[in-house]
Tab-separated table of N, CA and C in Angstrom:
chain	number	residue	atom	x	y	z
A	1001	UNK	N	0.832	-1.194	0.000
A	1001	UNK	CA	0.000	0.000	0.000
A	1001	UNK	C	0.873	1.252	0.000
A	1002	UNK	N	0.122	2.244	-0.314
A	1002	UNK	CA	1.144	3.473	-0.580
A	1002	UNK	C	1.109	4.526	0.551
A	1003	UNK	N	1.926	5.431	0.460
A	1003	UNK	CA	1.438	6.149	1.782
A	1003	UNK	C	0.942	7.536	1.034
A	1004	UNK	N	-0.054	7.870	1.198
A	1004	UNK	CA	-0.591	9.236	0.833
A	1004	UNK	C	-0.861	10.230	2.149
A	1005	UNK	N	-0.365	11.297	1.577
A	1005	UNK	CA	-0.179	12.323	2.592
A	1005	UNK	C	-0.784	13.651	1.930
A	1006	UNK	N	-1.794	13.945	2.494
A	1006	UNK	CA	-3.084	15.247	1.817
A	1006	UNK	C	-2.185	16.701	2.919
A	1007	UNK	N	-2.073	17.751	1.573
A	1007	UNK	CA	-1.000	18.555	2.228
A	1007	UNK	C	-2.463	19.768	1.691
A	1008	UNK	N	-3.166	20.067	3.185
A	1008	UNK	CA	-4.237	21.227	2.876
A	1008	UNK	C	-3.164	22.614	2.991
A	1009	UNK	N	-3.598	23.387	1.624
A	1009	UNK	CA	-3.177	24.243	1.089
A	1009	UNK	C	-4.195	25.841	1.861
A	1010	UNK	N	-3.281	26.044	2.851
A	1010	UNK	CA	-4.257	27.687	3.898
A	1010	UNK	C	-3.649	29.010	3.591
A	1011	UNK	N	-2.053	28.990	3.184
A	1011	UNK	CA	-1.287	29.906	3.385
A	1011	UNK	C	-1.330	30.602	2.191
A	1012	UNK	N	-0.956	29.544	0.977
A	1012	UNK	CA	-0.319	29.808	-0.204
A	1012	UNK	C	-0.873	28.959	-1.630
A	1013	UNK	N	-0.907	29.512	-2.245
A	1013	UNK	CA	-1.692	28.915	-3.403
A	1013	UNK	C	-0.356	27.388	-3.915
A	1014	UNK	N	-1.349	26.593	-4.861
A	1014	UNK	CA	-0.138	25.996	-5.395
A	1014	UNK	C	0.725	26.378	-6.014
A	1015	UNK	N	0.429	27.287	-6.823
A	1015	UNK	CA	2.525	27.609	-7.468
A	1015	UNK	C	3.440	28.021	-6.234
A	1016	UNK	N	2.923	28.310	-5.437
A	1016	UNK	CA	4.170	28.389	-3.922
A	1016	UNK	C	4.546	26.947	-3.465
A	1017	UNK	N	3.362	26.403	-2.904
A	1017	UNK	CA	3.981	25.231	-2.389
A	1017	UNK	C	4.550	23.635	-3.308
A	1018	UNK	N	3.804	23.929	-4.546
A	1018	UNK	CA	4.318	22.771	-4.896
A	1018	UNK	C	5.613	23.098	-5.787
A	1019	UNK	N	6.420	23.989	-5.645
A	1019	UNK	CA	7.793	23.752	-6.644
A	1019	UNK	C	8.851	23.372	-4.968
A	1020	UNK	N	8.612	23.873	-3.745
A	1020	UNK	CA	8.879	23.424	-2.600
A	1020	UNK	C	8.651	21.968	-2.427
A	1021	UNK	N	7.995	21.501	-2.731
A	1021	UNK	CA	7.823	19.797	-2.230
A	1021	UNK	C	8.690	19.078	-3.589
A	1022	UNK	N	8.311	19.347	-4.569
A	1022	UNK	CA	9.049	19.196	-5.795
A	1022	UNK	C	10.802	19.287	-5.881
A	1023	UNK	N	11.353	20.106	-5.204
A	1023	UNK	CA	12.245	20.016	-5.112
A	1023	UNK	C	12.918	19.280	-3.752
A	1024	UNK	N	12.405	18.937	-2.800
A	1024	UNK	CA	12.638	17.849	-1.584
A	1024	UNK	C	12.535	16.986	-2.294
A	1025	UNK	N	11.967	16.750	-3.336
A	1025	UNK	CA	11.896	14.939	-3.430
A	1025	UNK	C	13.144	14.992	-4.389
A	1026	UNK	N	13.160	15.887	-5.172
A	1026	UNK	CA	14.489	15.607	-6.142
A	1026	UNK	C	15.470	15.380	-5.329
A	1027	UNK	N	15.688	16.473	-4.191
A	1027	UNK	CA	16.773	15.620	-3.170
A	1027	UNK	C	16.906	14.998	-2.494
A	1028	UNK	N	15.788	14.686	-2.176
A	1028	UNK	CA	15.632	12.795	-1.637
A	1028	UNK	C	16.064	11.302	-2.652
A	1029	UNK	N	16.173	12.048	-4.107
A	1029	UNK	CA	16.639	10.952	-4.962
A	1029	UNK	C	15.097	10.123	-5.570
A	1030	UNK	N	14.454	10.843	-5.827
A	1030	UNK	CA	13.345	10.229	-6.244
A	1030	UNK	C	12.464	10.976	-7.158
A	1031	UNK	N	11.938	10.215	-8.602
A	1031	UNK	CA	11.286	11.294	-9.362
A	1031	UNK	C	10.014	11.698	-9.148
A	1032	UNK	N	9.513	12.282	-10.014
A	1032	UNK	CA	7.961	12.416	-9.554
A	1032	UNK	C	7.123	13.039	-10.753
A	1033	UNK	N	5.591	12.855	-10.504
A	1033	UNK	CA	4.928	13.078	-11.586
A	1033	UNK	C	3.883	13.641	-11.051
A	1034	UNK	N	3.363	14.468	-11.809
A	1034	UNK	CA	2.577	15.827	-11.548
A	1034	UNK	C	1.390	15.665	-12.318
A	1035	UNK	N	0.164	15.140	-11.941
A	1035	UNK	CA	-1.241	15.318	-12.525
A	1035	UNK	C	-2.286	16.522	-12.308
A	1036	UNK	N	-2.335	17.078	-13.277
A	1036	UNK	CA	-2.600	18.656	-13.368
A	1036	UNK	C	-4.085	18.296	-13.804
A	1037	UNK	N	-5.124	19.378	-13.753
A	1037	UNK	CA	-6.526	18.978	-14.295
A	1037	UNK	C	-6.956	19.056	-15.660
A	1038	UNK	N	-5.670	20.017	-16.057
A	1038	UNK	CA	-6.224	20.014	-18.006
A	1038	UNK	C	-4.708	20.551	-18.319
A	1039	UNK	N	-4.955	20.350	-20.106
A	1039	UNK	CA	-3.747	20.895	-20.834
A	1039	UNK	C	-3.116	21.858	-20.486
A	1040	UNK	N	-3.944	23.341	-20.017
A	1040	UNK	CA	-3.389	24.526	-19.852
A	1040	UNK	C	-3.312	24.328	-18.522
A	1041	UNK	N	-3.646	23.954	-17.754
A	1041	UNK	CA	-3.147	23.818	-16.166
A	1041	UNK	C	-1.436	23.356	-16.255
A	1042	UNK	N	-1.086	21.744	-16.627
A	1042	UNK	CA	0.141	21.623	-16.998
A	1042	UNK	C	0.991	23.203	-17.848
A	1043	UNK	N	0.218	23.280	-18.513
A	1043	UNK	CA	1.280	24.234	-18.858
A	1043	UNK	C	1.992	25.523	-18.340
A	1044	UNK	N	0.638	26.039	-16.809
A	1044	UNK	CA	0.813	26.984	-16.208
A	1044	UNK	C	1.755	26.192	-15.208
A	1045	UNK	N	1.523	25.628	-14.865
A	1045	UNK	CA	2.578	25.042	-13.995
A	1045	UNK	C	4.107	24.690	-14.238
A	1046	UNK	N	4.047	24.252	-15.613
A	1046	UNK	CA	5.459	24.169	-16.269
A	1046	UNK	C	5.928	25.567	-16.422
A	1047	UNK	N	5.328	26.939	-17.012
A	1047	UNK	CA	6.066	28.063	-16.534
A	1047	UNK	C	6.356	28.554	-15.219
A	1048	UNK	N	5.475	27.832	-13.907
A	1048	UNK	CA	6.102	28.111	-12.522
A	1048	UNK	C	6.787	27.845	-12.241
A	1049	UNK	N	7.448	26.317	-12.796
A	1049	UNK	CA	8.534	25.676	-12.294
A	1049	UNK	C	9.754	26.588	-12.874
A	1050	UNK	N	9.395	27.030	-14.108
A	1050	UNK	CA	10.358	27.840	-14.170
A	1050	UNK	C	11.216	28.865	-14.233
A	1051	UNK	N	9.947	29.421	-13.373
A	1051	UNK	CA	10.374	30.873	-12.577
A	1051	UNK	C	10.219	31.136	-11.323
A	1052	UNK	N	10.152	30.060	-10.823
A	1052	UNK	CA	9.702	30.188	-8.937
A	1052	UNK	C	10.561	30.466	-8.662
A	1053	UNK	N	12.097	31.070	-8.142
A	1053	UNK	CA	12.945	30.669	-7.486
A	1053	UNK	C	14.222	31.173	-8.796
A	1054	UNK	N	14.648	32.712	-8.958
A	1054	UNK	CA	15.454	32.779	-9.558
A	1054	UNK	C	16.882	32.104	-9.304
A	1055	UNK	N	17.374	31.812	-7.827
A	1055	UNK	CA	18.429	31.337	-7.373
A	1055	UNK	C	18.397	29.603	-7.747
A	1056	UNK	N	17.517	28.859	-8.138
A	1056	UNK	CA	17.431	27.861	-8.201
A	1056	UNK	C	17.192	26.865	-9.778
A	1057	UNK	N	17.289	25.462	-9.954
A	1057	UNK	CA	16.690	25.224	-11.305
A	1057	UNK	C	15.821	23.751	-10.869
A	1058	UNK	N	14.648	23.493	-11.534
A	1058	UNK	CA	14.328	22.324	-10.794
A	1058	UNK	C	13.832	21.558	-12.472
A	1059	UNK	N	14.893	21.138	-13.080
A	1059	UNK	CA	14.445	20.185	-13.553
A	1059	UNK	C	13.221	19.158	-14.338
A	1060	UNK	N	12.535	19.848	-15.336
A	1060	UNK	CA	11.164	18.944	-15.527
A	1060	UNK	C	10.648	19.251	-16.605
A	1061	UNK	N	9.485	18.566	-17.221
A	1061	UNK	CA	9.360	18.271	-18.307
A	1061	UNK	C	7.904	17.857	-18.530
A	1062	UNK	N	7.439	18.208	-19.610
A	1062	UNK	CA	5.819	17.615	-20.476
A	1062	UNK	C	5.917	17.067	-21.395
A	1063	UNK	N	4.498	16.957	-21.821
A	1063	UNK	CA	4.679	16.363	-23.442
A	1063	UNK	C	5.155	16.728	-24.630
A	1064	UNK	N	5.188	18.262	-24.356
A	1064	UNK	CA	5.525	19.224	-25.290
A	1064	UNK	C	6.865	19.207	-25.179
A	1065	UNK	N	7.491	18.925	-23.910
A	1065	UNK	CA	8.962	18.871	-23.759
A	1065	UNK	C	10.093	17.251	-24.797
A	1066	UNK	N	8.906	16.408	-24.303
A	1066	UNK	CA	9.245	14.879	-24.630
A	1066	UNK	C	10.339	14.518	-23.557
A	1067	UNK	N	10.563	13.397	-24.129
A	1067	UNK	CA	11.754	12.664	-23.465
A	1067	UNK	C	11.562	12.495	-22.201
A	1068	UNK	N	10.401	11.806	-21.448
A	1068	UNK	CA	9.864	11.433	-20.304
A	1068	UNK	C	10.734	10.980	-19.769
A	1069	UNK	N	11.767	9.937	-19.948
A	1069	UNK	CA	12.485	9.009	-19.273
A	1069	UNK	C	13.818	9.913	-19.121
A	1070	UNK	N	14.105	11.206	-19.818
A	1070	UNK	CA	14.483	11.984	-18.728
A	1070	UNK	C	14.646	13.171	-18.007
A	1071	UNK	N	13.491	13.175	-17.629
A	1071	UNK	CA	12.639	14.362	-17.039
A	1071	UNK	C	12.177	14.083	-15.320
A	1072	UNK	N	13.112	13.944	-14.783
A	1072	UNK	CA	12.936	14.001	-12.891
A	1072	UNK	C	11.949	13.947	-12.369
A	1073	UNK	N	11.189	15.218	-12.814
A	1073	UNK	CA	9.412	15.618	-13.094
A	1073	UNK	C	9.063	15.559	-14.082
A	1074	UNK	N	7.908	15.076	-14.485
A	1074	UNK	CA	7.451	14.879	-15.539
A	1074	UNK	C	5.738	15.096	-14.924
A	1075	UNK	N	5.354	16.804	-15.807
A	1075	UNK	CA	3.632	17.057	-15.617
A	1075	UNK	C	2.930	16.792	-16.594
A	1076	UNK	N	1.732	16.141	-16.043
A	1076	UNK	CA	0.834	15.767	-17.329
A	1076	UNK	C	-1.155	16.172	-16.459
A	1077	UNK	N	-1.710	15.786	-17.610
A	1077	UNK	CA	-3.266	15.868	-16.959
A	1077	UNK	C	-3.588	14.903	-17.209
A	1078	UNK	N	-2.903	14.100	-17.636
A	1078	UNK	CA	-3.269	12.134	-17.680
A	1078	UNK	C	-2.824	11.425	-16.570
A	1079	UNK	N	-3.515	10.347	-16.653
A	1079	UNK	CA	-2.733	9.447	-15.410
A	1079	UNK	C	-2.028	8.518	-16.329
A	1080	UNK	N	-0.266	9.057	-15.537
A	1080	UNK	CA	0.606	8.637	-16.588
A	1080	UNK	C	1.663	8.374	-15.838
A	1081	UNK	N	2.496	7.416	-15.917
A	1081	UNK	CA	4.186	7.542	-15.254
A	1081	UNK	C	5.268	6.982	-16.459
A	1082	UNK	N	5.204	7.855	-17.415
A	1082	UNK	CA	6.276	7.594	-18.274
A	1082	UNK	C	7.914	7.803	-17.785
A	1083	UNK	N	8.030	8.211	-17.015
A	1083	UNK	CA	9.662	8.690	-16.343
A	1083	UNK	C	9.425	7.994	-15.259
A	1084	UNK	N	8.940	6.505	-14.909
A	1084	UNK	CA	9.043	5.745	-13.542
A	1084	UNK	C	9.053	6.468	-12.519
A	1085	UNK	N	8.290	7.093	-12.091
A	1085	UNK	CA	8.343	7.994	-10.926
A	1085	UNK	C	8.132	6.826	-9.529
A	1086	UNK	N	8.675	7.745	-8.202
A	1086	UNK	CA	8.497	6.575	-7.312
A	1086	UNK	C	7.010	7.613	-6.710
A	1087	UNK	N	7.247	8.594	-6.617
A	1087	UNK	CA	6.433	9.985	-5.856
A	1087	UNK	C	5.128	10.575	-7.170
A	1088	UNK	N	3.856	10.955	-6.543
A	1088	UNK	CA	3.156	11.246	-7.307
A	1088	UNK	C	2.852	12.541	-6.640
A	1089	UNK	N	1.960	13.380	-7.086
A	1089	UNK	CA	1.411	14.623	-6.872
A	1089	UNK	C	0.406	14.862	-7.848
A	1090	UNK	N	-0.846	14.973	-7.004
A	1090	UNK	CA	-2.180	14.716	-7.481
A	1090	UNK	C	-2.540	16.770	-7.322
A	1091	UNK	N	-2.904	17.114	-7.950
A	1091	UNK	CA	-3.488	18.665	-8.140
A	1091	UNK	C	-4.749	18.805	-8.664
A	1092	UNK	N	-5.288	20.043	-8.466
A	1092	UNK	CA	-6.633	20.402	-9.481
A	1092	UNK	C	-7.726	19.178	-9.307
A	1093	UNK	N	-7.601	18.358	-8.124
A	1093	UNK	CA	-8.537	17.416	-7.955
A	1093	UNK	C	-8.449	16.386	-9.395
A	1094	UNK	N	-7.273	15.967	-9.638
A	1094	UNK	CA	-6.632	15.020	-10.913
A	1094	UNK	C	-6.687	13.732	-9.916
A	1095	UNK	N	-7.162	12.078	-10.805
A	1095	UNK	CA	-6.887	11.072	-9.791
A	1095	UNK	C	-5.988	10.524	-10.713
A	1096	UNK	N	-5.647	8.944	-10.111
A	1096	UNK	CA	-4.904	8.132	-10.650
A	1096	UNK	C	-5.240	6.460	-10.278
A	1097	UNK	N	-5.641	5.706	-11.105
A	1097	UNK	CA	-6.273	4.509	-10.858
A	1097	UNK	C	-5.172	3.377	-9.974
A	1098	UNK	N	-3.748	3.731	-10.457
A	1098	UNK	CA	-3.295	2.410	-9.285
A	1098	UNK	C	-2.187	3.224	-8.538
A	1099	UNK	N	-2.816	3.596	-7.338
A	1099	UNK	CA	-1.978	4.380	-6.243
A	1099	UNK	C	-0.522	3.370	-5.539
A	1100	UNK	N	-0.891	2.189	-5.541
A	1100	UNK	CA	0.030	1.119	-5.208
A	1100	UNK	C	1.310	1.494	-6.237
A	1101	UNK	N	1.170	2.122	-7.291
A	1101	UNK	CA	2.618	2.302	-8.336
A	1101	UNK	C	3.724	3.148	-7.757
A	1102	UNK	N	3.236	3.834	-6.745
A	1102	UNK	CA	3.881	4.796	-6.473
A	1102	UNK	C	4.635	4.605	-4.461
A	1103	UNK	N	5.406	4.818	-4.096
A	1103	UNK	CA	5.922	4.999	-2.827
A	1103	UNK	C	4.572	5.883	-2.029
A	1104	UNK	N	4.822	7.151	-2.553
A	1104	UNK	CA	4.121	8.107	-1.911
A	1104	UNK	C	2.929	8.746	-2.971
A	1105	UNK	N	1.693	9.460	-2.109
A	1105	UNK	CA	1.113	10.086	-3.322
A	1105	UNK	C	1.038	11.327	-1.941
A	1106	UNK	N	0.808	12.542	-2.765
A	1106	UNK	CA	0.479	13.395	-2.104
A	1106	UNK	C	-0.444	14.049	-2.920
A	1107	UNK	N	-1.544	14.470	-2.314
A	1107	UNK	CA	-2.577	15.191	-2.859
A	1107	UNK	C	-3.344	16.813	-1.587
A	1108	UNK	N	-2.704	17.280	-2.902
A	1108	UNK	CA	-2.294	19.047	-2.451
A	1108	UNK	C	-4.554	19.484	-2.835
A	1109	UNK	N	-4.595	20.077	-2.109
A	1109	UNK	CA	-5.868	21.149	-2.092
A	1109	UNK	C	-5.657	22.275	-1.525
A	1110	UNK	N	-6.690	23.072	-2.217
A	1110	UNK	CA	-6.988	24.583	-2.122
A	1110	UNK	C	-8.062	24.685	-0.718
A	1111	UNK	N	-7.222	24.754	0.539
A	1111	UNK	CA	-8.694	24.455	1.631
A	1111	UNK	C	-9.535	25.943	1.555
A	1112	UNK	N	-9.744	27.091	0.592
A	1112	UNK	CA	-10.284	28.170	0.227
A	1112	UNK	C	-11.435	27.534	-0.551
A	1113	UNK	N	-11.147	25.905	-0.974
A	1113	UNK	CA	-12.129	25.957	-2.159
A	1113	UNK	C	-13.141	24.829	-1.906
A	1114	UNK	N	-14.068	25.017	-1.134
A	1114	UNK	CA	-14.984	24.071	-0.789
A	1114	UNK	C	-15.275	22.698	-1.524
A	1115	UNK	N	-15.353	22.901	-2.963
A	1115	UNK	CA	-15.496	21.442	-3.402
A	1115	UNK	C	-13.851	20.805	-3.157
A	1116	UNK	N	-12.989	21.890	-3.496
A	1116	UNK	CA	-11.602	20.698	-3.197
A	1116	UNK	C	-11.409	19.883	-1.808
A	1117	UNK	N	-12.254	20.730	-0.574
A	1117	UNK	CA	-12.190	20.492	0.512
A	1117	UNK	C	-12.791	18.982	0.481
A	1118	UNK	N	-13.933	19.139	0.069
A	1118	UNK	CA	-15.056	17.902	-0.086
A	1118	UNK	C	-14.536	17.048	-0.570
A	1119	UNK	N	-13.812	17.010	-1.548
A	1119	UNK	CA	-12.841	16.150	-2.878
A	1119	UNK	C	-12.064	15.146	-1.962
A	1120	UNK	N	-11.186	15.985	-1.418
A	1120	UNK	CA	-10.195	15.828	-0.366
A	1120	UNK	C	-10.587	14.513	0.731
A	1121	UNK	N	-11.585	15.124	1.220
A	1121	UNK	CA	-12.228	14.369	2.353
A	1121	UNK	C	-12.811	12.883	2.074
A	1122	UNK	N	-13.506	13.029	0.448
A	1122	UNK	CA	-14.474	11.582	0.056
A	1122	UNK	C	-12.642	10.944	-0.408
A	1123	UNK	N	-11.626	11.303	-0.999
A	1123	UNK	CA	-10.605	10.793	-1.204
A	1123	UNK	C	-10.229	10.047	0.428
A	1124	UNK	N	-10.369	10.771	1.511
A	1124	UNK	CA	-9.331	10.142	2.882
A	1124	UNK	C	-9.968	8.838	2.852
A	1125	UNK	N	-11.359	8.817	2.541
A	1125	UNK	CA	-12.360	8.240	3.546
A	1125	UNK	C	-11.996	6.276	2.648
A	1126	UNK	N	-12.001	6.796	0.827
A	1126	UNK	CA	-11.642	5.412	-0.108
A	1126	UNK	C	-10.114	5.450	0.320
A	1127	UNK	N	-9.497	5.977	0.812
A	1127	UNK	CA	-8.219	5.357	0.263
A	1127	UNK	C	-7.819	4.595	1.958
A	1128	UNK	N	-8.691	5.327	2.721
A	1128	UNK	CA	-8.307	4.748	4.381
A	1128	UNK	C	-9.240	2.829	4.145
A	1129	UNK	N	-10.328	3.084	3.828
A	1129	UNK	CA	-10.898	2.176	3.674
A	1129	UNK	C	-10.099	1.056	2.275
A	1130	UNK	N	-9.646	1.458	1.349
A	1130	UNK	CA	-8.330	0.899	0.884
A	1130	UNK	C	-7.319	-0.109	1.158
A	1131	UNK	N	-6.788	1.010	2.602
A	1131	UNK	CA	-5.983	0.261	4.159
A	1131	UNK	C	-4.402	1.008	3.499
A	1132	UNK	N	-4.975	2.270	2.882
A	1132	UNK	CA	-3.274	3.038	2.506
A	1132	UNK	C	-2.950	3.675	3.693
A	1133	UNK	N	-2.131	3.926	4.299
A	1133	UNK	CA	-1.256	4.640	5.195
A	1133	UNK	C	-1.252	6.238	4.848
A	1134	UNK	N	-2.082	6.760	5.665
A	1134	UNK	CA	-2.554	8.291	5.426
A	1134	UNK	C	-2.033	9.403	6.275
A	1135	UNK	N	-1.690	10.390	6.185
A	1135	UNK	CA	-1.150	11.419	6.789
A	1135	UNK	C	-1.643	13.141	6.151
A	1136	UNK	N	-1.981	14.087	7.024
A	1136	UNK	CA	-2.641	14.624	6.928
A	1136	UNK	C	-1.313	15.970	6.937
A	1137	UNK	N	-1.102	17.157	6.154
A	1137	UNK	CA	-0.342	18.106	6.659
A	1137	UNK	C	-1.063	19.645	5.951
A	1138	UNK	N	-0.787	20.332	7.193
A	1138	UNK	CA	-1.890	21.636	7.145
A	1138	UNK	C	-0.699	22.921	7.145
A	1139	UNK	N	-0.697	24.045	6.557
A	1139	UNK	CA	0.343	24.790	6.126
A	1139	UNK	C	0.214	25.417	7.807
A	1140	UNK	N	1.275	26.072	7.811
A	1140	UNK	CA	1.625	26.913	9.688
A	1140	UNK	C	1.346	28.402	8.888
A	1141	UNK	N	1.253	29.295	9.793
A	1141	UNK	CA	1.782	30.598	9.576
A	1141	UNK	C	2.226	31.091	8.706
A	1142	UNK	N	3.799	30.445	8.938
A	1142	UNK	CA	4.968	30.622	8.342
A	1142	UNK	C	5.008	30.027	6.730
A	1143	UNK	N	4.042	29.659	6.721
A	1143	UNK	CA	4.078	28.761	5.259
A	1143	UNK	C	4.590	26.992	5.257
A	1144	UNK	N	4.968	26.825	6.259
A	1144	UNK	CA	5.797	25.768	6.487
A	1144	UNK	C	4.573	25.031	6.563
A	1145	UNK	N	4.962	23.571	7.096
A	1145	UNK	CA	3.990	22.495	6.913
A	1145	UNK	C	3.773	21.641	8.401
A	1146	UNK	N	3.026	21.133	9.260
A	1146	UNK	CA	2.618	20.819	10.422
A	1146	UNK	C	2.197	19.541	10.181
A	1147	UNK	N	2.304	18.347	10.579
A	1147	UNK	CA	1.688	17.171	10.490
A	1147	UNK	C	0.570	17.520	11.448
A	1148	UNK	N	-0.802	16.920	11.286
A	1148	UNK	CA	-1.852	16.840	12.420
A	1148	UNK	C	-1.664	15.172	12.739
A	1149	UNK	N	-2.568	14.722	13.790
A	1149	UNK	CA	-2.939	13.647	14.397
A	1149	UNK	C	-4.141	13.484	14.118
A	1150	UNK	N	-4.129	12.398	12.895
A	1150	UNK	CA	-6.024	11.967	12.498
A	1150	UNK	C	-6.674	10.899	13.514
């Protein structure tokens, strides 16, 4: 079973937090794949990655880019793991039919946005009942990230 960890989004929209988690996993040694909700979503996101962070470069790639197998990150709005990812990242309320493919899934929401909230929640409830290993993290203040106790 996989371990999914729902990272509610209070502080900061996603182009803040997810080029931050995105780049922990690259240095953890592990790739990852990015399910966006449509074409132009991936694509807004592929220009965040590559301007979040003038001091930095993070590596990644679409369809438009090619060459999946070698692309670290690799974003799509399909459920896809062409670059063997071990790490997933679910967005825009995007699913993925075999969560077992992956080490980790994390699935990021907008807690501003009531249906994502709802989304979120009917997701804990199949994937606990599943018997996946769930973890819950809620942004601090500071932007940083807090594990709760479910």
């Amino acid at each position: 079973m996989s371990e999914i960890a729902f990272y509610h989004l209070t502080r900061s929209p996603l182009e803040a937090a997810l080029p931050k988690l995105l780049d922990k996993t690259l240095q953890a040694g592990k790739r990852a794949v990015v399910i966006a909700g449509s074409p132009e979503r991936v694509e807004h996101l592929n220009g965040v990655l590559w301007s979040y962070d003038d001091a930095s470069w993070l590596p990644h790639g679409s369809a438009k880019d090619g060459h999946p197998d070698e692309q670290p990150v690799w974003l799509t709005d399909v459920d896809e793991n062409p670059n063997g990812s071990h790490f997933l990242f679910l967005t825009d309320g995007a699913s993925a039919a075999d969560m077992d493919a992956y080490e980790r899934c994390f699935e990021l929401f907008d807690g501003a946005n009531v249906e994502s909230v709802n989304t979120a929640r009917e997701r804990w409830m199949a994937y606990k009942s599943a018997g996946h290993t769930l973890a819950y993290w809620q942004q601090t203040e500071q932007g940083g990230w807090s594990k709760k106790e479910t």
